[in-house]
């Protein structure tokens, strides 16, 4: 098993990188989340997951160990392959996936391309306990925060704000004030949008 690669960054695109390690160039598939975290330097280190199939060996790389752990957890779910797991990590931040699983938010998981209702429910059913235990989360606060956050985002969308922009602002507010009410989140968001 290849645990990590450390070497010179030869090529970089949103879906893959090539790392030169001692004269050998490794092609590594990455998520958009990892792409956004890769530093602008010649030398990088990625934690890897090697997928071995009958006809290929494919390396997946991650800047953060926690993202690799989420990737591996997603692979353990029936119906989720490496490409769908990578799409999930490209569509949502790892933190958002963890919160969606822990709070049982089928809609968020289902919003990812290639994931239907049954698969989203299976992801939550299979991984909820593992995620809560592994990331030491308090289930009650996640559900509360997620509901308040979602209601605030919906209200801001109705008011005409772009969801992606509003999400960033709301996430920051919720991080600073985990117990904030929907009204508080909206008021603070309006000041920052």
XYZ file of C-alpha atoms in Angstrom, residues 3 8 12 15 20 23 26 35 40 49 54 70 72 74 76 78 92 100 105 109 117 127 137 140 169 174 189:
27
model
C 0.431 5.713 2.195
C 8.025 17.597 -7.131
C -1.654 20.061 -11.850
C -8.893 16.335 -11.408
C 7.819 13.190 -9.534
C 12.485 10.139 -11.118
C 2.919 9.215 -10.281
C -6.991 20.910 -5.698
C 1.709 27.010 -5.080
C -5.365 5.607 -1.424
C -8.173 -6.354 -12.458
C -13.940 10.131 4.567
C -12.402 5.368 2.484
C -17.616 6.330 1.471
C -17.332 1.028 2.223
C -22.525 -0.454 -1.287
C -19.096 19.413 -0.927
C -24.907 15.838 6.458
C -29.613 15.138 5.858
C -26.222 14.003 0.060
C -32.431 8.894 -2.879
C -21.949 5.723 8.075
C -19.598 14.822 17.205
C -28.107 16.900 18.861
C -21.093 33.770 5.135
C -22.472 29.246 12.567
C -25.493 37.422 7.113
